[in-house]
Amino acid sequence: MTSSDRDRQISHRGSSVMEECGSSNAFLREFGCEQSLLSRPDGSASFIQGDTSVLAGVYGPAEVKVSKEIYDRATLEVLIQPKVGLPTVKERSQEQCVRETCEASLLLSLHPRSSLTLILQVLHDDGSLLSCFLNAACMALMDAGLPMSCLFCGVTCAIDANGEIITDPTAAQEKESRALMTFAIDSKEHKVMMSSTKGSFSVHELQQCIAVSQKASEKIFQFYRDSIRRRYSKTL
Amino acid sequence: MFSSLKEKVGQVLLPGDEFLFEAENTISLTGHVKAEKVVCGPGLRRSGDRVLVCKSGVLRHKQPNMFWVDSQQRRYVPTKGESVIGIVTVKSGDVFKVDFGGSEQASLSYLAFEGATKRNRPNVQVGDLVFAQFLIANKDMEPELVCIDSSGRANGMGVLGGGGLLFRVSLGLVRRLLAPHSEVRSDLEKLFPCELVVGMNGRLWVRSSSIQQTLIIANLLQSCDTMTAPQRQELFRRVKQGAL
């Protein structure tokens, strides 16, 4: 597998260009990814956005517990492991956001009566954690070779006290923000698959944030394509 | 008609990529008109006149109209007719349960061995390795294995003998090993004489004249996954010289 350093260099070139989008800019911190870095799971990936870092592992299609068996599709389970301690209510709600996004993009009916398990381990949290979960999840699912109808990525936007939109905020920027929103965006039509919001904002601001996120998602999808291409360059 | 798909052969595709087949507007009246059909292999799905990609990997093509996506996954999904190496886990009455690394265990009848009859049962114990092929592999049904071909011959299948080593590699490497005129295989043939059983489920079984040579082959094959062709040839050359 290629080293994450090389991936990060590439992404740095892409993300250092400031792009204007309406009144605000779709700026992402430098991001990087490494695939199939774990030997035991069927698919694994680590995703780094600035100082935020998440490790994802996918197991499946594997044997399912009779109590969780669904007769016409696979059972998807998402587990989020915090850096310290046990998962709390916050992790549970994030698990649900990630699971519903994955269920929408995976073709679960192709593996009935089997289980898919996605484990997301927080390595470091410096803001935009939910979007990092989504990106790591997508890369790990792709690495596992599970059938998907489209890809997805996560983008977090924060609105600060002056009404400026900040994409991919750090933990400090998140704390000072008036509103915080995370969107999952699909690769086909760049539509919103999932949204998770906190704080108060107007309808206009929401629409602006969605537009900025859609703009930023193009950069992430291009990065997905480049890193997969580099991965398969040895077997071309 | 398939030009959009053909020009992408050898390139990397991602889930969500789409190809549109539009029928030609003009039909030649004099020329020979034959309906063109496209065969979609793993990683491609047909939906009306569109072809959707559902796995990431390299697009491959075989004459005349066969297309598939070559991906490097690790979990095996059974397909009818493919040969796998399985481990017998349960022996109950007239069927064995075999673990082949998929989402459920496959069944293997005791009559599905060469020369087996109701009187003459094959000698299979729990924990034995079997090389078998899928008779039934269907997402809705329990997979079923057999150790005979359609004419009742073993044809290399059956229980694997002692003295070998079982290990796992990626499914992509297995397909590269089994491909006709495989470079990996021809490189390996130049090293030591060995017996290699390749299961499509990513399990390889190798036996050679000494334990040391068996281990060398296993380690070489496991490292082949992440090497380019020149790197691999360099490593094999060094092993042959006895440098490693």
PDB file of C-alpha atoms in Angstrom, chain A residues 39 41-42 60-63 107 109-114 142-149 151 188 225 228 231-232 234-236, chain B residues 10 12 14-18 45 52-58 60 70-75 77 103-104 139-141 176 226 228:
ATOM      1  CA  SER A  39      -4.409  -7.361   8.226  1.00  0.00           C
ATOM      2  CA  PRO A  41     -10.444  -7.039   8.800  1.00  0.00           C
ATOM      3  CA  ASP A  42     -11.839  -7.518   5.275  1.00  0.00           C
ATOM      4  CA  GLY A  60     -18.305  -8.884   6.123  1.00  0.00           C
ATOM      5  CA  PRO A  61     -20.332 -10.306   4.559  1.00  0.00           C
ATOM      6  CA  ALA A  62     -20.015 -12.634   7.548  1.00  0.00           C
ATOM      7  CA  GLU A  63     -22.210 -14.961   9.557  1.00  0.00           C
ATOM      8  CA  LEU A 107     -26.512  -2.554  -2.087  1.00  0.00           C
ATOM      9  CA  SER A 109     -29.946  -6.795  -0.853  1.00  0.00           C
ATOM     10  CA  LEU A 110     -27.091  -8.542  -2.686  1.00  0.00           C
ATOM     11  CA  HIS A 111     -25.981 -10.253   0.547  1.00  0.00           C
ATOM     12  CA  PRO A 112     -29.125 -11.350   2.381  1.00  0.00           C
ATOM     13  CA  ARG A 113     -28.842 -13.032   5.793  1.00  0.00           C
ATOM     14  CA  SER A 114     -25.325 -11.849   6.447  1.00  0.00           C
ATOM     15  CA  MET A 142     -14.648   0.475  -0.857  1.00  0.00           C
ATOM     16  CA  ASP A 143     -11.561  -1.376   0.320  1.00  0.00           C
ATOM     17  CA  ALA A 144     -13.716  -4.310   1.456  1.00  0.00           C
ATOM     18  CA  GLY A 145     -15.150  -4.490  -2.078  1.00  0.00           C
ATOM     19  CA  LEU A 146     -18.758  -4.319  -0.956  1.00  0.00           C
ATOM     20  CA  PRO A 147     -21.261  -3.475  -3.698  1.00  0.00           C
ATOM     21  CA  MET A 148     -22.239   0.195  -3.525  1.00  0.00           C
ATOM     22  CA  SER A 149     -24.583   2.209  -5.701  1.00  0.00           C
ATOM     23  CA  LEU A 151     -19.878   6.861  -2.949  1.00  0.00           C
ATOM     24  CA  LYS A 188     -23.614  10.762  -8.372  1.00  0.00           C
ATOM     25  CA  ARG A 225     -10.380   8.632  -7.258  1.00  0.00           C
ATOM     26  CA  ILE A 228      -7.792   4.380  -5.547  1.00  0.00           C
ATOM     27  CA  ARG A 231      -3.604   1.779  -5.126  1.00  0.00           C
ATOM     28  CA  TYR A 232      -4.364  -0.174  -8.286  1.00  0.00           C
ATOM     29  CA  LYS A 234       0.610  -1.891  -9.422  1.00  0.00           C
ATOM     30  CA  THR A 235      -1.861  -4.253 -11.084  1.00  0.00           C
ATOM     31  CA  LEU A 236      -2.814  -2.151 -14.114  1.00  0.00           C
TER      32      LEU A 236
ATOM     33  CA  GLY B  10      -7.607  -0.941 -18.051  1.00  0.00           C
ATOM     34  CA  VAL B  12      -9.688   2.430 -12.498  1.00  0.00           C
ATOM     35  CA  LEU B  14     -15.264   3.734  -8.709  1.00  0.00           C
ATOM     36  CA  PRO B  15     -18.747   2.787  -7.488  1.00  0.00           C
ATOM     37  CA  GLY B  16     -21.305   5.176  -8.926  1.00  0.00           C
ATOM     38  CA  ASP B  17     -19.655   5.507 -12.340  1.00  0.00           C
ATOM     39  CA  GLU B  18     -22.177   5.035 -15.112  1.00  0.00           C
ATOM     40  CA  ARG B  45     -24.716  -4.085 -12.918  1.00  0.00           C
ATOM     41  CA  LEU B  52     -23.518   0.854 -13.279  1.00  0.00           C
ATOM     42  CA  VAL B  53     -20.231   0.208 -11.488  1.00  0.00           C
ATOM     43  CA  CYS B  54     -20.622  -1.087  -7.922  1.00  0.00           C
ATOM     44  CA  LYS B  55     -17.042  -1.971  -6.931  1.00  0.00           C
ATOM     45  CA  SER B  56     -13.795  -0.076  -7.171  1.00  0.00           C
ATOM     46  CA  GLY B  57     -11.125  -1.619  -9.358  1.00  0.00           C
ATOM     47  CA  VAL B  58      -9.712  -1.973 -12.842  1.00  0.00           C
ATOM     48  CA  ARG B  60     -11.217  -5.644 -17.779  1.00  0.00           C
ATOM     49  CA  ASP B  70     -10.978  -6.575 -11.107  1.00  0.00           C
ATOM     50  CA  SER B  71     -10.894  -5.600  -7.425  1.00  0.00           C
ATOM     51  CA  GLN B  72      -8.688  -6.571  -4.518  1.00  0.00           C
ATOM     52  CA  GLN B  73     -11.110  -7.742  -1.891  1.00  0.00           C
ATOM     53  CA  ARG B  74     -10.412 -10.191   0.901  1.00  0.00           C
ATOM     54  CA  ARG B  75     -13.814 -11.679   1.732  1.00  0.00           C
ATOM     55  CA  VAL B  77     -18.485 -14.559  -2.041  1.00  0.00           C
ATOM     56  CA  SER B 103     -20.829 -15.700   5.135  1.00  0.00           C
ATOM     57  CA  GLU B 104     -22.171 -19.159   5.938  1.00  0.00           C
ATOM     58  CA  LYS B 139     -27.329 -15.657  -2.349  1.00  0.00           C
ATOM     59  CA  ASP B 140     -30.638 -17.041  -1.098  1.00  0.00           C
ATOM     60  CA  MET B 141     -29.644 -20.670  -0.531  1.00  0.00           C
ATOM     61  CA  ARG B 176      -3.613 -13.498 -11.020  1.00  0.00           C
ATOM     62  CA  THR B 226       1.971  -5.618  -2.668  1.00  0.00           C
ATOM     63  CA  THR B 228       5.145  -4.650  -8.776  1.00  0.00           C
TER      64      THR B 228
END
